[in-house]
Structure formats: C-alpha cells, structure tokens
PDB file of C-alpha atoms in Angstrom:
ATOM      1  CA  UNK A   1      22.646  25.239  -0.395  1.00 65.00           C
ATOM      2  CA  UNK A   2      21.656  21.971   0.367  1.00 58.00           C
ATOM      3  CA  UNK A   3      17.567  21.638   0.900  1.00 63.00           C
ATOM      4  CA  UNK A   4      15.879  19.994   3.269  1.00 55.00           C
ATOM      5  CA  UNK A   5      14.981  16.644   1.628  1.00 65.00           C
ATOM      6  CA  UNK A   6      19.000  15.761   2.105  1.00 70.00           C
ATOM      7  CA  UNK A   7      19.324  16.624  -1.493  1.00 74.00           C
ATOM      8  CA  UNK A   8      21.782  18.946  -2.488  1.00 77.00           C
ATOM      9  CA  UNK A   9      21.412  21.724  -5.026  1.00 79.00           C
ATOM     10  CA  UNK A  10      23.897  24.761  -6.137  1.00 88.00           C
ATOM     11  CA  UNK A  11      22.140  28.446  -6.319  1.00 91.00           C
ATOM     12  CA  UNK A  12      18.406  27.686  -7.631  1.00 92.00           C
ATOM     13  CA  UNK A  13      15.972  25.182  -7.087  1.00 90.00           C
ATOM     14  CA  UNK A  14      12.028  24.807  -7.504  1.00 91.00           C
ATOM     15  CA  UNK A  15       9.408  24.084  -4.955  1.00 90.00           C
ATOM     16  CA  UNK A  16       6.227  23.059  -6.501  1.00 90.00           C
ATOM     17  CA  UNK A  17       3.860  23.606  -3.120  1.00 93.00           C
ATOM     18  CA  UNK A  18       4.564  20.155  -1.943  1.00 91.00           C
ATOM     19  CA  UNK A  19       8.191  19.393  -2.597  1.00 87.00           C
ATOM     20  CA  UNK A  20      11.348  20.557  -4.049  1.00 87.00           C
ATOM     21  CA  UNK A  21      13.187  19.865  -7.504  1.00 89.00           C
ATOM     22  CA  UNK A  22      17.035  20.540  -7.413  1.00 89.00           C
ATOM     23  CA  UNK A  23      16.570  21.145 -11.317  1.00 91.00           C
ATOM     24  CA  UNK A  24      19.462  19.023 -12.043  1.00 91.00           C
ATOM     25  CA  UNK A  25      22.209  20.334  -9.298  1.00 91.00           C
ATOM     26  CA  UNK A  26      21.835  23.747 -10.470  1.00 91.00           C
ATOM     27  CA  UNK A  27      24.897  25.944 -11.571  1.00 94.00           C
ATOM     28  CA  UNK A  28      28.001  26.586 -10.090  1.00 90.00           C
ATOM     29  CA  UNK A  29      31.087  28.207 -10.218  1.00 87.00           C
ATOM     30  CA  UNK A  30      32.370  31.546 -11.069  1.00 82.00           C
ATOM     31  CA  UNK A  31      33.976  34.070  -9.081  1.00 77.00           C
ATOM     32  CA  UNK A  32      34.403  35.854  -5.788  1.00 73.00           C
ATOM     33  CA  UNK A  33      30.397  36.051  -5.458  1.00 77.00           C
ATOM     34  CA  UNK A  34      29.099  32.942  -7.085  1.00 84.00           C
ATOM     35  CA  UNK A  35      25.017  32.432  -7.018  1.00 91.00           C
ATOM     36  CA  UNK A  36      21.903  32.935  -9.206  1.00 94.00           C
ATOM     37  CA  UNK A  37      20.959  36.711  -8.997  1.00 94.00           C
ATOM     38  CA  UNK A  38      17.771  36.794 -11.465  1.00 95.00           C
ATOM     39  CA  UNK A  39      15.418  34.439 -12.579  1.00 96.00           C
ATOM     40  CA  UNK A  40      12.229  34.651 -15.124  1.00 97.00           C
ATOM     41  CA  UNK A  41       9.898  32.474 -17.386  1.00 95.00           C
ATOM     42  CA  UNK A  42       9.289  32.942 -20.738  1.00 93.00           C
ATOM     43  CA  UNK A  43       5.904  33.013 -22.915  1.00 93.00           C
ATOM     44  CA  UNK A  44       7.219  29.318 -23.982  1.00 91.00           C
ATOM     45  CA  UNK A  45       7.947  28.028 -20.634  1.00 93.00           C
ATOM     46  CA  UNK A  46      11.806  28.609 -20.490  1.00 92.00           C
ATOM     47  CA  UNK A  47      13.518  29.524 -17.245  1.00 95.00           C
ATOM     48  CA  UNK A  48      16.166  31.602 -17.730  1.00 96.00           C
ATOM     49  CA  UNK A  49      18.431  32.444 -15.007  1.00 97.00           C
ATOM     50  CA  UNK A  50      21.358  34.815 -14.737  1.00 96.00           C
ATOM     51  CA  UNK A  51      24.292  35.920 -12.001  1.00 94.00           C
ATOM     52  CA  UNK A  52      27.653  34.381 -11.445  1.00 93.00           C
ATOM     53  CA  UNK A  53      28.530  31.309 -12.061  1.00 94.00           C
ATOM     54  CA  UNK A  54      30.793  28.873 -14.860  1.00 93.00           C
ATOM     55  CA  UNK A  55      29.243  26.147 -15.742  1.00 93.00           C
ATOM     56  CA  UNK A  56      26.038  23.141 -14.700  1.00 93.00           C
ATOM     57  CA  UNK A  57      26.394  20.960 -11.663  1.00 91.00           C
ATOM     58  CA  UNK A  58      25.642  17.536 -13.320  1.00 90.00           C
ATOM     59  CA  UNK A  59      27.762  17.698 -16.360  1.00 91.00           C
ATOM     60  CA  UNK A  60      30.103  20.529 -15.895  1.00 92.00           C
ATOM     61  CA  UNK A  61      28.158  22.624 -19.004  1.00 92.00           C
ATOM     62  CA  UNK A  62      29.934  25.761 -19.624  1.00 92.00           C
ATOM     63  CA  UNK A  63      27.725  28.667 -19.013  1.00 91.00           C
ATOM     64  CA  UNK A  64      29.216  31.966 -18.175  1.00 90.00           C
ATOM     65  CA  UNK A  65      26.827  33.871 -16.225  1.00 93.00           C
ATOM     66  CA  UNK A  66      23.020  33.232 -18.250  1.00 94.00           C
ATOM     67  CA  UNK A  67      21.655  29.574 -18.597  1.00 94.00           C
ATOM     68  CA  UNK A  68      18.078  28.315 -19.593  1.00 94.00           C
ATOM     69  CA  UNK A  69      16.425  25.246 -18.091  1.00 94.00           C
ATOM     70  CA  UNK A  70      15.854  22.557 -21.112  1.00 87.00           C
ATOM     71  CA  UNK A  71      12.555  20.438 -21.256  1.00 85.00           C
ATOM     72  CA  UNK A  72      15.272  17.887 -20.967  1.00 87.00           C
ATOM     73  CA  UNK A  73      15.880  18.989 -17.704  1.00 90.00           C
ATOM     74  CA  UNK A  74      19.317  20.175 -18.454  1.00 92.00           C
ATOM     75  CA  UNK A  75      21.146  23.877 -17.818  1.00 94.00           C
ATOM     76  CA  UNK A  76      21.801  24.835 -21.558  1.00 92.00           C
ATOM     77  CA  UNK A  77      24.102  27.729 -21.987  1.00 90.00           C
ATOM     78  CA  UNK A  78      23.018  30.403 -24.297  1.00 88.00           C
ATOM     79  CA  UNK A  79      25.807  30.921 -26.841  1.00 83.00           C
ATOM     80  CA  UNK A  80      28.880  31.302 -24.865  1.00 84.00           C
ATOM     81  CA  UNK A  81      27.203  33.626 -22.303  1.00 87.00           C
ATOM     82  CA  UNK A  82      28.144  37.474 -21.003  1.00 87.00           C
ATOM     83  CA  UNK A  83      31.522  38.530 -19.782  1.00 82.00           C
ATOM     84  CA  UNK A  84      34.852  37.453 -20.177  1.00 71.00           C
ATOM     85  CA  UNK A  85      36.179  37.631 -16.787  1.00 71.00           C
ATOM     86  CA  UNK A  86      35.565  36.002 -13.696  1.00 75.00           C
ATOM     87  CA  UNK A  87      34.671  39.823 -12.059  1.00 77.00           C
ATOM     88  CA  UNK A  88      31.956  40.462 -14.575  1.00 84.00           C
ATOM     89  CA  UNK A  89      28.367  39.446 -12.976  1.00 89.00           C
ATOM     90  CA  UNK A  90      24.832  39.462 -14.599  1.00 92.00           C
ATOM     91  CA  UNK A  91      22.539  40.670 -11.982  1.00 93.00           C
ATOM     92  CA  UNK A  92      18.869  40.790 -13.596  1.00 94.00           C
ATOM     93  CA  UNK A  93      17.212  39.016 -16.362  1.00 96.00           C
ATOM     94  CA  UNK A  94      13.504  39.613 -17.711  1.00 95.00           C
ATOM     95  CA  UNK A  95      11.663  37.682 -20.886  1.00 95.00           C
ATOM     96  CA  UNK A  96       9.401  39.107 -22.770  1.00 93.00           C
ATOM     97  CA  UNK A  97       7.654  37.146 -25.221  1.00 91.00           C
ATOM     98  CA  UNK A  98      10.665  34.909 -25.990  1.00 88.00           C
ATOM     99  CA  UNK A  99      13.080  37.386 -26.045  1.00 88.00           C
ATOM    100  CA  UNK A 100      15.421  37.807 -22.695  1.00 91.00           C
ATOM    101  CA  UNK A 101      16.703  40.923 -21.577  1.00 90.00           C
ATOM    102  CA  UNK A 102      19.997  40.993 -18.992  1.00 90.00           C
ATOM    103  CA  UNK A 103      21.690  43.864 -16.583  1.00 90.00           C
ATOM    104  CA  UNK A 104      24.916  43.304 -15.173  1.00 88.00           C
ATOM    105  CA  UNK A 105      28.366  44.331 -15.507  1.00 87.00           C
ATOM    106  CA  UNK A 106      29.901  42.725 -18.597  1.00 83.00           C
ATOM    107  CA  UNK A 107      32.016  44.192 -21.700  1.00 79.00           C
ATOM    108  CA  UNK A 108      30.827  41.727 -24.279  1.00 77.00           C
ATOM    109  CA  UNK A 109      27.784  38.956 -25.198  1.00 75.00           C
ATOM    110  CA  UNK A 110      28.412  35.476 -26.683  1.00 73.00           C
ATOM    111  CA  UNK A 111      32.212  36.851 -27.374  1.00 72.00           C
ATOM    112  CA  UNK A 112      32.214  39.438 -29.144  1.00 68.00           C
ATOM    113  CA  UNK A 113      33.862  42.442 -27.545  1.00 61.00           C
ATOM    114  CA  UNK A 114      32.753  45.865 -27.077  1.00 55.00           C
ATOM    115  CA  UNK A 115      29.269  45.122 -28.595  1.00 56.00           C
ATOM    116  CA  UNK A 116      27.312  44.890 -25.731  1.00 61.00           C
ATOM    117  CA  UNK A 117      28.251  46.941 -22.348  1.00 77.00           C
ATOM    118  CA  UNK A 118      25.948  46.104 -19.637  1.00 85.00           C
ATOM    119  CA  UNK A 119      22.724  45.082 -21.426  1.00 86.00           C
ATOM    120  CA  UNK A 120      21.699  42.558 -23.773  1.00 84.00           C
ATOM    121  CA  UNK A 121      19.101  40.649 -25.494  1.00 85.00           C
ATOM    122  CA  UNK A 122      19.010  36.992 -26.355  1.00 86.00           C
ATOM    123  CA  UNK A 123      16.565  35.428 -28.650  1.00 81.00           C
ATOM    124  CA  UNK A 124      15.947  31.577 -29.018  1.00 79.00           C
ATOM    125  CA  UNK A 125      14.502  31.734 -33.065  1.00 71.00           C
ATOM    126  CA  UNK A 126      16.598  34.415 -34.522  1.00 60.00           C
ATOM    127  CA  UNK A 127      19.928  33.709 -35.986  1.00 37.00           C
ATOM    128  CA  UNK A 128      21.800  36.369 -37.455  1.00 29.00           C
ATOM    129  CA  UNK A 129      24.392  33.987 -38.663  1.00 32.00           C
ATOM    130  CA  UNK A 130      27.880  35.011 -40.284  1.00 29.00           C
ATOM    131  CA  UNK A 131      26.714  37.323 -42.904  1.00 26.00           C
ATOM    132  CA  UNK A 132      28.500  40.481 -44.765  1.00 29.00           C
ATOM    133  CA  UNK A 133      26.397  43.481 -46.734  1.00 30.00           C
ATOM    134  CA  UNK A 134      24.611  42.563 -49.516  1.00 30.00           C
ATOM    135  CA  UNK A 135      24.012  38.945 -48.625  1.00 34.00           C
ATOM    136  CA  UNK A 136      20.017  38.044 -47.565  1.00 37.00           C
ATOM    137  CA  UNK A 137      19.894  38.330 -43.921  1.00 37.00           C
ATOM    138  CA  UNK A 138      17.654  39.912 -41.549  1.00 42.00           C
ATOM    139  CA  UNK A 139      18.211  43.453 -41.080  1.00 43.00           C
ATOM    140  CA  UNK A 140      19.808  44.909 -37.191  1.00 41.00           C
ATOM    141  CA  UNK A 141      17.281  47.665 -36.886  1.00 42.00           C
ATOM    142  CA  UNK A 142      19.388  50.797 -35.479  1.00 43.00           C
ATOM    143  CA  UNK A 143      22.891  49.074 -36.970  1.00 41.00           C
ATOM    144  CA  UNK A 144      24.647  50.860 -39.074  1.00 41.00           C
ATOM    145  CA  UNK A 145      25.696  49.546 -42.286  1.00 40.00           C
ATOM    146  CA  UNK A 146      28.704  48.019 -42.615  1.00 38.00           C
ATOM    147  CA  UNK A 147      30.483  44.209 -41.829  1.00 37.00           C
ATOM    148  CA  UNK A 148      28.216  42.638 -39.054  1.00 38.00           C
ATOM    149  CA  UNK A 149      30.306  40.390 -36.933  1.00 37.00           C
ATOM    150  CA  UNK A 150      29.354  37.141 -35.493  1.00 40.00           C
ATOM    151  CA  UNK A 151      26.868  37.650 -32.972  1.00 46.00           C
ATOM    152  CA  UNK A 152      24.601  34.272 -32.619  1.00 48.00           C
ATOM    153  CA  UNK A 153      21.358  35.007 -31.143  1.00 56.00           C
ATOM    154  CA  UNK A 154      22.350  38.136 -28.715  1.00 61.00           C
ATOM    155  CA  UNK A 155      22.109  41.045 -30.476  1.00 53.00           C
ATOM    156  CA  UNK A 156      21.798  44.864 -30.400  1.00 49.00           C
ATOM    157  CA  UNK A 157      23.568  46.885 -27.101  1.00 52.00           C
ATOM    158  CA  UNK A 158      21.600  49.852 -26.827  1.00 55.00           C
ATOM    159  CA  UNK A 159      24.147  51.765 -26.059  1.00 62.00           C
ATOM    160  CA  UNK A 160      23.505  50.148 -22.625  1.00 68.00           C
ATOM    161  CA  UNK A 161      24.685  51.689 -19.089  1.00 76.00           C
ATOM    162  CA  UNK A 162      28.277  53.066 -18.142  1.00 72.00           C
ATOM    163  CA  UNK A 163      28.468  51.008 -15.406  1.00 76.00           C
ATOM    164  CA  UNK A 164      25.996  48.750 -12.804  1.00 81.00           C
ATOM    165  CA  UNK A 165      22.646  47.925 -13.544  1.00 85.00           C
ATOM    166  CA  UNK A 166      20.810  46.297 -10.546  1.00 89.00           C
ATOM    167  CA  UNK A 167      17.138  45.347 -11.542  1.00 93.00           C
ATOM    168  CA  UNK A 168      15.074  45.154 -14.813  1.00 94.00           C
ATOM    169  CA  UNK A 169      11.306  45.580 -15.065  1.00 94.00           C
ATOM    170  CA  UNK A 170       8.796  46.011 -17.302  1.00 95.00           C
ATOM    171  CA  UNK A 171       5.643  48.678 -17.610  1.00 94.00           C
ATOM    172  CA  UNK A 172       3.694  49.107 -20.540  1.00 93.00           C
ATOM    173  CA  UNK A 173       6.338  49.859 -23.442  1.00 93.00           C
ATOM    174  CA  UNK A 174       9.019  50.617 -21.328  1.00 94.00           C
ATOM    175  CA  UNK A 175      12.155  48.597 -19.792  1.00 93.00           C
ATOM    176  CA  UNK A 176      12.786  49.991 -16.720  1.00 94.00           C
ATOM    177  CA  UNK A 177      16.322  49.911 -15.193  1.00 91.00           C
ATOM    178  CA  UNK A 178      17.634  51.044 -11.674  1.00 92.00           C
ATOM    179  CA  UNK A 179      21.242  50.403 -10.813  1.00 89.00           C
ATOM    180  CA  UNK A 180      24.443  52.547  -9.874  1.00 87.00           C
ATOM    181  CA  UNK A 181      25.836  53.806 -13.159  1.00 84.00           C
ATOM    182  CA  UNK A 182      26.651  56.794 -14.285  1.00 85.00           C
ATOM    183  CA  UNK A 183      24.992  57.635 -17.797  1.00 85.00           C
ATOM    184  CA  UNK A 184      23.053  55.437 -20.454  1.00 85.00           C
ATOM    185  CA  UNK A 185      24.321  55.647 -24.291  1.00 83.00           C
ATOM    186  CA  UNK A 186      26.533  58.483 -23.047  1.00 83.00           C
ATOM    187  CA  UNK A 187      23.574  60.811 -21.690  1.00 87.00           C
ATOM    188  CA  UNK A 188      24.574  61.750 -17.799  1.00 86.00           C
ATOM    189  CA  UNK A 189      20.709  62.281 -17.427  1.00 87.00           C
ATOM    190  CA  UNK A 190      20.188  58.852 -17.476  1.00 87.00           C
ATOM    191  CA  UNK A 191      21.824  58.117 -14.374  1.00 87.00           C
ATOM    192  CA  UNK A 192      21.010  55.533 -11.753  1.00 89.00           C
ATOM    193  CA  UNK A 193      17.535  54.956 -13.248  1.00 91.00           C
ATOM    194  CA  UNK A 194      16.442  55.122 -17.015  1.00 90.00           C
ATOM    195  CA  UNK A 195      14.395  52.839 -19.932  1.00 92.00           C
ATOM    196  CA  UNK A 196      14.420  51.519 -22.745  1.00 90.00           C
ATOM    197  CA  UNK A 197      11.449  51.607 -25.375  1.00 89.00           C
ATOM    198  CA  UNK A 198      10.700  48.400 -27.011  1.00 88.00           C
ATOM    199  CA  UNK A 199       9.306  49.799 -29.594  1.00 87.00           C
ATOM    200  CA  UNK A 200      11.202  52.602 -30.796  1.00 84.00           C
ATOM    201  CA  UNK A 201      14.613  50.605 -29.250  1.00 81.00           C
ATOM    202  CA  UNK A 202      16.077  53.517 -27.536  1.00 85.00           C
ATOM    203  CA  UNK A 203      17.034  54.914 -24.098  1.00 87.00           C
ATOM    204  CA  UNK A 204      15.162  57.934 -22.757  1.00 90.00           C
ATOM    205  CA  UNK A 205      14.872  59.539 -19.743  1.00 92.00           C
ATOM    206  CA  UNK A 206      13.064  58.624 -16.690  1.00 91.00           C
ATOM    207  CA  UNK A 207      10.846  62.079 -16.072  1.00 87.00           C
ATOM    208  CA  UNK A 208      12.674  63.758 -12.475  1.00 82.00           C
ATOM    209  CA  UNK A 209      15.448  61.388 -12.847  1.00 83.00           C
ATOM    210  CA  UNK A 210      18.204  63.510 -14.107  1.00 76.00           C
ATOM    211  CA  UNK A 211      22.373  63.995 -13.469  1.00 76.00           C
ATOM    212  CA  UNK A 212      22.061  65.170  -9.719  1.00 78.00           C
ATOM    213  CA  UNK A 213      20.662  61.964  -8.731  1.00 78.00           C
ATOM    214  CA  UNK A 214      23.749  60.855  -7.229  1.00 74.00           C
ATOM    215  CA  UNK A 215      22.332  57.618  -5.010  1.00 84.00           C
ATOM    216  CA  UNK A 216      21.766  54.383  -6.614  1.00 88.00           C
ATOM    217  CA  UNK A 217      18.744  52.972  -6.578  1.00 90.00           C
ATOM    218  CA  UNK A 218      18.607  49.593  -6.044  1.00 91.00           C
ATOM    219  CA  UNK A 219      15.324  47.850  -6.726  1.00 93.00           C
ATOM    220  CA  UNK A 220      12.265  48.683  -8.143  1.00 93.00           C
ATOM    221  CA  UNK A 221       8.287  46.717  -8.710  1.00 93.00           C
ATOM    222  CA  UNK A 222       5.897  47.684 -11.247  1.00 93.00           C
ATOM    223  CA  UNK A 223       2.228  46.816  -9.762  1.00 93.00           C
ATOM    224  CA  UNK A 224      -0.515  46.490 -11.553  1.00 92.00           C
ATOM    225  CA  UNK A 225      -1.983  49.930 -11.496  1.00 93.00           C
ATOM    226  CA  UNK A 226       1.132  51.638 -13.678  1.00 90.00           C
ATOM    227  CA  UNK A 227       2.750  52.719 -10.920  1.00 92.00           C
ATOM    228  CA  UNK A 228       6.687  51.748 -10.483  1.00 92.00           C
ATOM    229  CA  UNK A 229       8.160  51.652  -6.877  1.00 94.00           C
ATOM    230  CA  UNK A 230      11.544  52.054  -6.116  1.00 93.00           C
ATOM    231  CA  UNK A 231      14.223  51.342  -2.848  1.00 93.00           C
ATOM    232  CA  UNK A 232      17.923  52.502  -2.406  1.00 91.00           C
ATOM    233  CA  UNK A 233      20.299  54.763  -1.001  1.00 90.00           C
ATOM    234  CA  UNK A 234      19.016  57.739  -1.509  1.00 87.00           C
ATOM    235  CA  UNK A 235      16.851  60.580   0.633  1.00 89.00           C
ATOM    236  CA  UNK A 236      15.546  62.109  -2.310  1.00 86.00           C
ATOM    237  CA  UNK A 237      13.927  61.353  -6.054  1.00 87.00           C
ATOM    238  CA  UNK A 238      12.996  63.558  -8.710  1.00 83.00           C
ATOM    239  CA  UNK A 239      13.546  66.612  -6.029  1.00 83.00           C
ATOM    240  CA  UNK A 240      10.588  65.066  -3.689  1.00 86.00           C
ATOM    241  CA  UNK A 241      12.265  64.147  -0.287  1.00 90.00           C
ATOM    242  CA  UNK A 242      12.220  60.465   0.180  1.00 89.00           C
ATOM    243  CA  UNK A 243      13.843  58.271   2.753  1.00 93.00           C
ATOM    244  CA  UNK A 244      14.773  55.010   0.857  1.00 93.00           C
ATOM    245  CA  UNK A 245      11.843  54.146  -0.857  1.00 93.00           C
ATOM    246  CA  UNK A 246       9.523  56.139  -3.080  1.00 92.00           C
TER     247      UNK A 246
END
C-alpha cells in the first residue's frame, strides 16, 4: 500500500498519532497471498511480525514468513524463518516476555524438517547451538534423549496442530489457539480450538471444545476480566447454540 504522505510502504507501517513511519519499506514477497498477517511487541521493545512474505523492501533481506524490526531500523530475519514453500503462511504471532510464539501452516522452523508443524517458539538469548549427548548444553525440557539437531533459537514443536491455526492469545497460563485443524499432538479433542500451558509445556483441552466441533473458529480476544471471546463459522460451541460469536 502506498500511504498517504506519497511514501510508499509494503504490508506494515507505523502511525505514531501524528504521522506515519514506513519502517524501512516493509516486507515483501512471497506467494499467492503476500502481506503481514500478525504483529506484536515484546517486553524489550521488538516488533515482530509474521505472514507471507520473502524477504525486506530496502535491501532484499531474506526472511521467510517471521521478521523483527531492529533498533537499527532494519527487518532482521529470525534464523532462516518457517516454511519451505512458497504455500506455507504464518498467520499469528504473540511475545511473551521475549519469547515469540507463531501459528500458521508450515512443516519446519529455521530448516529443520518435521520438527515443528504449525507452531513454534523463537527466542532472541537462547542458543542451543550444534551439540550431541553428553556435551554441556542446556537441556530441551520434554525432548527426548538422543542427537539434537541444529535448531538455532526456535525450538520445541509441541506437538503443534494437524493443520491451520488462525489466531494466538494469551490468558493467564494458557496459549490459546483457534484455527481450522483437525487435532493437536494427535488428540481429535483438540480440534478447532485448544492451549497450550506455559508452564507445564503441553496441549490440553479447551473445556466443551471437543471432536464434534466441526466449524472453525476463526478469531478470538481475551479481555481483561478472564473471559475469552470467540467468532467463526459455527452455530454452536461447547453444545450452547451460538450464531457466530460466543
């Protein structure tokens, strides 16, 4: 899009209550969709954006689908990104503390295949480095033991969701997730809507969602009372009729 200034800017931009920043040209690139789909801040400042796209504006950076906005002003890609084809999108991305957490449809993070489906975790200050058994490194908590392959900085899948997540959000200890897939770390009751606990880093079940929910759900706000909201295709949740939005 091109703002109204005259200056031109691909998929995200800033507007500071007065005027707006371009943010360097933005991001472009990528395939038959092509935008910014999520955006969030971290406890240090760091915009993080996800969605589909291939590389910066200005200098032609590759990114592959995630990017973080330097203090430099520059789109820095994280690792060599999520996906490895141009059909695989990254629709949501939340931070908490410094850790960011993305939903989308990809089959691996930062290249390595298989060990991330759908949902991974990025963090700026932890390297896990090219380590074997044996050797001091930080331990993968739920990993089983074994060679570790090179995974810089993303790390642990979750078992993640079989196939679209739409949105992210966060309540209390919980990731919340709403998409159209069909199970979560092969459970069928975890489909279209489920979380993950930060601190015991698993899935579980979201209470009334279960395998009959058969509509996706496409978005969903937590407010500030512990209450989560939720808007999609279907006409019922957790057997209460509801028309789109509950």
């Amino acid at each position: 899009f091109q703002l109204n200034n005259g200056q031109a800017s691909h998929s995200v931009a800033a507007w500071n209550g007065t005027a707006w920043d371009v943010l360097n040209g933005g991001v472009q690139g990528g395939g038959s969709v092509n935008g910014v789909f999520g955006m969030d801040i971290d406890s240090a400042g760091r915009v993080y954006i996800s969605g589909d796209f291939s590389r910066s504006t200005a200098d032609e950076t590759p990114l592959n689908n995630v990017a973080v906005y330097s203090e430099a002003g520059l789109w820095q890609p994280l690792g060599s990104g999520l996906g490895n084809s141009s059909s695989q999108i990254v629709n949501s991305v939340i931070t908490i503390g410094t850790d960011a957490y993305f939903g989308g449809v990809f089959a691996d993070a930062n290249g390595s295949p298989n060990r991330k489906k759908n949902f991974a975790r990025w963090n700026p200050e932890i390297d896990f480095r090219d380590y074997v058994p044996n050797q001091d490194a930080p331990p993968i908590a739920g990993e089983p033991s074994g060679p570790v392959f090179e995974d810089r900085y993303f790390y642990l899948d979750y078992g993640g969701p079989s196939t679209d997540p739409f949105e992210l959000v966060k309540q209390g200890d919980f990731i919340y997730m709403v998409g159209g897939f069909l199970s979560t770390d092969g459970n069928d009751n975890m489909k279209n809507m489920a979380r993950f606990h930060l601190l015991r880093e698993k899935w579980e079940t979201v209470p009334g969602i279960d395998w009959r929910h058969a509509n996706f759900i496409r978005t969903l706000f937590a407010d500030n009372e512990g209450n989560l909201w939720v808007g999609g295709d279907f006409n019922s949740i957790g057997g209460v009729a509801a028309s789109k939005v509950a």
